[in-house]
Tab-separated table of C-alpha atoms and ligand atoms in Angstrom:
chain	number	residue	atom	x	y	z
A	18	UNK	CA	-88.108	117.618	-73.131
A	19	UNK	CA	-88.868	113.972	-73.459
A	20	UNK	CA	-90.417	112.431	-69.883
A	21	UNK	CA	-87.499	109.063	-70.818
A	22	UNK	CA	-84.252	110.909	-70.726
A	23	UNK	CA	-82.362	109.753	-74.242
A	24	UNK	CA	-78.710	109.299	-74.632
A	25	UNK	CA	-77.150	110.718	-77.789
A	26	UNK	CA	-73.773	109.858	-79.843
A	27	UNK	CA	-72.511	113.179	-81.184
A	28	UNK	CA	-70.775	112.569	-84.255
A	29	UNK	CA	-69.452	115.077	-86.480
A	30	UNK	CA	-68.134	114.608	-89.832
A	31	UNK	CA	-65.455	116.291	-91.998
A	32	UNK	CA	-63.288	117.983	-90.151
A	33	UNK	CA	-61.202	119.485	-89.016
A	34	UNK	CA	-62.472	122.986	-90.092
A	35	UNK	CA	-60.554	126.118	-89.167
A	36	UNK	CA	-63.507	126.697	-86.902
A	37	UNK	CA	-63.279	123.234	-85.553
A	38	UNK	CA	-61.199	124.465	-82.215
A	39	UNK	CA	-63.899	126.929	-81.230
A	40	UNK	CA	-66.068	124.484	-81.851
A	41	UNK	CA	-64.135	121.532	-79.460
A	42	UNK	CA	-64.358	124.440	-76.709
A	43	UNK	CA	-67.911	125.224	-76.915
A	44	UNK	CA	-68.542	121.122	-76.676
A	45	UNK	CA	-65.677	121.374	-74.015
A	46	UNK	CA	-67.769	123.872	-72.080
A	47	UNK	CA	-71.000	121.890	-72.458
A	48	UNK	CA	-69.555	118.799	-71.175
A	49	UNK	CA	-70.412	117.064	-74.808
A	50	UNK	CA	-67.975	114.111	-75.757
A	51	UNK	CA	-67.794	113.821	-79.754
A	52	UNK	CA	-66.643	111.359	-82.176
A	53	UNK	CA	-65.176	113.336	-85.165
A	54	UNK	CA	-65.120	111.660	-88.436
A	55	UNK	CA	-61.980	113.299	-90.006
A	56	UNK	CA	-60.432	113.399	-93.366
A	57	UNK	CA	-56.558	112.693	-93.580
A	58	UNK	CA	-56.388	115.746	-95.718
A	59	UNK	CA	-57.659	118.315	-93.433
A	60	UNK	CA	-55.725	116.424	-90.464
A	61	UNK	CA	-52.621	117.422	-92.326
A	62	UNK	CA	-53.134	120.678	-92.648
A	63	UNK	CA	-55.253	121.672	-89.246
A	64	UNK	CA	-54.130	119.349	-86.552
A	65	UNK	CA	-54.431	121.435	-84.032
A	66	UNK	CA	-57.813	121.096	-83.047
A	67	UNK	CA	-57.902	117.590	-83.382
A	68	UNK	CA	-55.031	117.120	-81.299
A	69	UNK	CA	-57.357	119.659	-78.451
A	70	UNK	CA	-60.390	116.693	-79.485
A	71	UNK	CA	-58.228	114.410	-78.413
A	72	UNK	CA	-56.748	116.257	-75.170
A	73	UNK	CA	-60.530	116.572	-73.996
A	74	UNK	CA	-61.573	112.604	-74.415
A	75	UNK	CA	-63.359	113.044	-77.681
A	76	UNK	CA	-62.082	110.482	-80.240
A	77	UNK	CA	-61.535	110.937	-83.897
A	78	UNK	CA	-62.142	108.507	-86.816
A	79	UNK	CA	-61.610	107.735	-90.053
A	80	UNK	CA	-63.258	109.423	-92.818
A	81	UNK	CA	-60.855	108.693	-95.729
A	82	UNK	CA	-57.691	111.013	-96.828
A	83	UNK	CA	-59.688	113.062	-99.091
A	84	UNK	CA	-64.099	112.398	-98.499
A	85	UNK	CA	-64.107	110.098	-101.731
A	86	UNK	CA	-66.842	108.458	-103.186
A	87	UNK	CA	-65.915	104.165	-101.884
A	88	UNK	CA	-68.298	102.772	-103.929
A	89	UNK	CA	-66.083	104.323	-106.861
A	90	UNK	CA	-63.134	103.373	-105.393
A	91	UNK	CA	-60.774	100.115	-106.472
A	92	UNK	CA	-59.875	98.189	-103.352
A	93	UNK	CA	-56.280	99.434	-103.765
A	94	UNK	CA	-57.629	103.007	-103.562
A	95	UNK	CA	-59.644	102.400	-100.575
A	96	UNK	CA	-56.789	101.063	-98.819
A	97	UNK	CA	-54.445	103.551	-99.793
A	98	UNK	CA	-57.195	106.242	-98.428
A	99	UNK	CA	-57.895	104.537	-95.013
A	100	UNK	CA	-54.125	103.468	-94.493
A	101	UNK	CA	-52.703	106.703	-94.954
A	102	UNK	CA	-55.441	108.354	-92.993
A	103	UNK	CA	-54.474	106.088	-90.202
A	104	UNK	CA	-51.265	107.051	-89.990
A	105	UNK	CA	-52.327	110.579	-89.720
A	106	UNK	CA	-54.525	109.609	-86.761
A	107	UNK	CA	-51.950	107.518	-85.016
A	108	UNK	CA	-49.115	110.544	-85.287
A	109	UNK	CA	-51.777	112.600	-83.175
A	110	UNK	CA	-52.536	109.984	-80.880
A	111	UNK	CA	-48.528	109.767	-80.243
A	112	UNK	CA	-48.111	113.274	-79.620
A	113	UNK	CA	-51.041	113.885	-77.377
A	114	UNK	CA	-50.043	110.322	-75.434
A	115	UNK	CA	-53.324	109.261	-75.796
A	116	UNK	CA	-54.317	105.511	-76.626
A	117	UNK	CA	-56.153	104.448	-79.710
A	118	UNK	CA	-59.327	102.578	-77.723
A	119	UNK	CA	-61.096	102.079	-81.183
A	120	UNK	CA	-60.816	102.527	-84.647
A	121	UNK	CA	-64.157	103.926	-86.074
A	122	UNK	CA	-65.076	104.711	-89.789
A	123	UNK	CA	-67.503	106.284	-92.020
A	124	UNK	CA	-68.217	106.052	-95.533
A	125	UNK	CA	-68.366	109.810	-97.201
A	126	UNK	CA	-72.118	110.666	-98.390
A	127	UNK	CA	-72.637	107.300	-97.303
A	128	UNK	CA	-71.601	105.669	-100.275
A	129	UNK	CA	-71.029	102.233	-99.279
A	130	UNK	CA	-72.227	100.101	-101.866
A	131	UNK	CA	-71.418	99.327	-105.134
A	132	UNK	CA	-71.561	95.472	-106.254
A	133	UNK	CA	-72.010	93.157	-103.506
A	134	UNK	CA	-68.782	91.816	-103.813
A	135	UNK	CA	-67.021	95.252	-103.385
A	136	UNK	CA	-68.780	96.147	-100.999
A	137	UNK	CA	-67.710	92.961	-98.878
A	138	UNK	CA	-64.203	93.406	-100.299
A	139	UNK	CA	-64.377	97.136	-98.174
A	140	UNK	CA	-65.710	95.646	-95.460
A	141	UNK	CA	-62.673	92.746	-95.218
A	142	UNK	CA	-59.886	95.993	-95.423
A	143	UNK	CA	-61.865	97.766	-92.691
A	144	UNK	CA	-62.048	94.556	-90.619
A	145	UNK	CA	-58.471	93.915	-91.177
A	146	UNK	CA	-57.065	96.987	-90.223
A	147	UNK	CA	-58.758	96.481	-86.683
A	148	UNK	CA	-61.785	98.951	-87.120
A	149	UNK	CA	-65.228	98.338	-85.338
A	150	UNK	CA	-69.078	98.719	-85.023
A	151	UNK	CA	-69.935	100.336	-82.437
A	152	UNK	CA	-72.310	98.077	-80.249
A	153	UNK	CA	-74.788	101.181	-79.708
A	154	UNK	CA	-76.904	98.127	-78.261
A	155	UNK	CA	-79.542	101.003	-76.111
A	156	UNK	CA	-80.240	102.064	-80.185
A	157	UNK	CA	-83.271	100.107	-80.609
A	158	UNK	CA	-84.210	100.755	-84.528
A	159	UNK	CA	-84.990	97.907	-86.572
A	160	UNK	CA	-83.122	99.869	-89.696
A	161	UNK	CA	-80.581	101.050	-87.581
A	162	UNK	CA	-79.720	96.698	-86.824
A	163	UNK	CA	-80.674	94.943	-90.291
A	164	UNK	CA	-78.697	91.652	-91.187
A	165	UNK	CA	-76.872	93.924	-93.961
A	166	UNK	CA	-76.076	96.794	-91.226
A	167	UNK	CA	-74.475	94.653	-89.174
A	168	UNK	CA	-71.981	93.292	-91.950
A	169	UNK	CA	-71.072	96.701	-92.354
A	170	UNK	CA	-68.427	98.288	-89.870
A	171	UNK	CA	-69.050	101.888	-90.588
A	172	UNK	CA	-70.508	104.016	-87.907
A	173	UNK	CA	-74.343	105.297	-88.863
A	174	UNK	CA	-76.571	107.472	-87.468
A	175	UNK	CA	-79.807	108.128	-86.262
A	176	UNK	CA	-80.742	111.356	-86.758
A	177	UNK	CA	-79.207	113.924	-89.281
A	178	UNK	CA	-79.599	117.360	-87.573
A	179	UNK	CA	-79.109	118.632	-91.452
A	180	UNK	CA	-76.711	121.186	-90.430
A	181	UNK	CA	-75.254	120.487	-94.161
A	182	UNK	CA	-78.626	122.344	-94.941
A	183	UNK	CA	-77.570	126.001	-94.053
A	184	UNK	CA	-76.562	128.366	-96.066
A	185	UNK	CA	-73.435	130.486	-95.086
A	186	UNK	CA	-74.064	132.770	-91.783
A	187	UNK	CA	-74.331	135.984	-93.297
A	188	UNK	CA	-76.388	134.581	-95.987
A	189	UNK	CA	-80.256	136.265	-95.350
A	190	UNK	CA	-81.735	132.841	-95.581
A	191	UNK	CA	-79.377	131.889	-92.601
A	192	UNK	CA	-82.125	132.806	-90.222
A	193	UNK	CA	-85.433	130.794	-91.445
A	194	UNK	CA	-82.681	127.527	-92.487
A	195	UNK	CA	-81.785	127.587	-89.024
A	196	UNK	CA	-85.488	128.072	-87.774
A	197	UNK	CA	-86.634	124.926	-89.889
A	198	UNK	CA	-83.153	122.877	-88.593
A	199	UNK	CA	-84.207	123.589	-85.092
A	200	UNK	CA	-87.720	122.822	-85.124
A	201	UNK	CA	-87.447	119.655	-86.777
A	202	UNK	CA	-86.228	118.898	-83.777
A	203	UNK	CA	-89.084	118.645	-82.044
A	204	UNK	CA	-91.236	116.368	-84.725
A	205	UNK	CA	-91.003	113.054	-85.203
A	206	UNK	CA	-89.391	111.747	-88.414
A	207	UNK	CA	-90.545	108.735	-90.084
A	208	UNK	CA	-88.685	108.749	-92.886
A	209	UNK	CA	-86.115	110.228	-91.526
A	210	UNK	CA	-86.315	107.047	-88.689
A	211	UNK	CA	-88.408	108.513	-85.450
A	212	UNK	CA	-86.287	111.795	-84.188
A	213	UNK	CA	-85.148	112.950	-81.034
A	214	UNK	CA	-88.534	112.512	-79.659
A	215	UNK	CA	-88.939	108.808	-79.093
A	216	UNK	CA	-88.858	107.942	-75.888
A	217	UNK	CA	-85.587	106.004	-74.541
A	218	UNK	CA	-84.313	105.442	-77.693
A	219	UNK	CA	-80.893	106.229	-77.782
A	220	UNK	CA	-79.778	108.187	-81.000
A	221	UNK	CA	-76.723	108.789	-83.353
A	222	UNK	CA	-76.337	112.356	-84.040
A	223	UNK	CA	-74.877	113.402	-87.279
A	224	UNK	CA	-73.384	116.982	-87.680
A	225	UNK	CA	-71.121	118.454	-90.224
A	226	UNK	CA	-67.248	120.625	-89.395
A	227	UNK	CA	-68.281	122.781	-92.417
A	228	UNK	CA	-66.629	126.044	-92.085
A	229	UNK	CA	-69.809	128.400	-93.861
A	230	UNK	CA	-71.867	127.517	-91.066
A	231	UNK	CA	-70.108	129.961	-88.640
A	232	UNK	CA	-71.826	130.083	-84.955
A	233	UNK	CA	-74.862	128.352	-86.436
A	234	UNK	CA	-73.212	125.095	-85.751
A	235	UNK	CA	-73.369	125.903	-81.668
A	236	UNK	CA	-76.811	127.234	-82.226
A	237	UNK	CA	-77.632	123.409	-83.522
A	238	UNK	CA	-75.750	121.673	-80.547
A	239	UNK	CA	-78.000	124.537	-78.241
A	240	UNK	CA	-80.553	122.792	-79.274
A	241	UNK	CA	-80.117	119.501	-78.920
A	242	UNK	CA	-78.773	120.375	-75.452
A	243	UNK	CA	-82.295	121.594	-74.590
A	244	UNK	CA	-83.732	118.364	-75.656
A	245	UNK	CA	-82.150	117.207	-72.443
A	246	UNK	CA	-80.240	114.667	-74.426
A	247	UNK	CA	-77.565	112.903	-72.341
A	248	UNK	CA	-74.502	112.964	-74.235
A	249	UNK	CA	-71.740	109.587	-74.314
A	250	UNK	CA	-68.817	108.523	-76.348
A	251	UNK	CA	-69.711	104.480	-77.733
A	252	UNK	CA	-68.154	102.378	-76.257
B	18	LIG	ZN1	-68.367	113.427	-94.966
């Protein structure tokens, strides 16, 4: 456990899985806070665990309608994908009676950039519609605040727990996948930025709503819990 106690930004992308409601509950239980980055898609046809996010203070963003890749996307396309994924999102918000504090979004696979001048031409629909970068100001990487970070209003991260990485539950790699996910936990990460172990920092956590992943996924959040990570919504 690090000697600085560390505050950490779940976010979790994808959703919502069919597993996503146990998966609120176990957070629930745990006293975690998440920000789920959803696709309009999958809020369509599962609400009902994003309406129980939403119930237990969590907030959900915008992940596009259906996880495309931006930088391939016209600007018409991109609009179409954010605008009807934010009607999605406010029907929830209505129905719960909970307010919309902020409107967050995240590129799929991080695909952000094409040309310069469509990747400012995102940026002006995203800023338009009212969406925001989090001010995450106790995050004190120099990547993490670059000029060309700042002009961009999706939400990034920190640390990638790599969750993505394992193979379906039952699968008999499952085991050592879930060994390695774990105990990169405790190394520090240049390339990867400096990792859960650098002390104060405050760090972005990236996990995945993927449905293979079964009861690994609260195995993951188990152990960033015992990193005695502090765990906040931005804001
Ligand atoms: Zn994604």
């Amino acid at each position: 456990m690090p000697a600085v106690p560390k505050t950490a930004y779940l976010t979790v992308d994808d959703g919502p899985s069919p597993l996503m409601a146990e998966r609120v509950a176990f957070l629930a239980r745990h006293g975690i806070p998440a920000l789920w980055f959803c696709r309009g898609d999958y809020l369509e046809t599962t609400p009902e665990p994003a309406l129980a996010a939403l119930r237990l203070g969590s907030i959900l963003g915008n992940h596009t309608y259906d996880h495309s890749y931006c930088s391939k996307l016209t600007v018409e396309q991109f609009s179409a994908q954010i605008d009807r994924t934010e009607r999605i999102l406010e029907a929830l918000h209505a129905r719960v009676g909970v307010p919309r504090t902020a409107r967050y979004f995240r590129f799929p696979y991080e695909d952000r950039i094409g040309t310069p001048e469509h990747f400012a031409a995102l940026q002006a629909i995203l800023l338009a519609r009212g969406f925001v970068r989090p001010a995450f100001a106790d995050v004190p990487y120099l990547y993490f605040n670059t000029e060309e970070r700042r002009r961009d209003l999706s939400v990034f991260w920190t640390y990638d727990t790599r969750d993505w990485s394992l193979p379906a539950a039952d699968d008999p790699r499952a085991p050592a996948v879930l060994a390695e996910v774990l105990a990169r936990m405790d190394l520090d990460i240049p390339e990867d930025r400096l990792g859960l172990n650098y002390p104060g920092a405050a760090e972005v956590i990236v996990m995945h709503d993927h449905g293979h992943t079964g009861a690994q996924w609260q195995a993951v959040v188990e152990g960033l819990l015992a990193k005695g990570l502090r765990f906040a919504l931005p804001g």
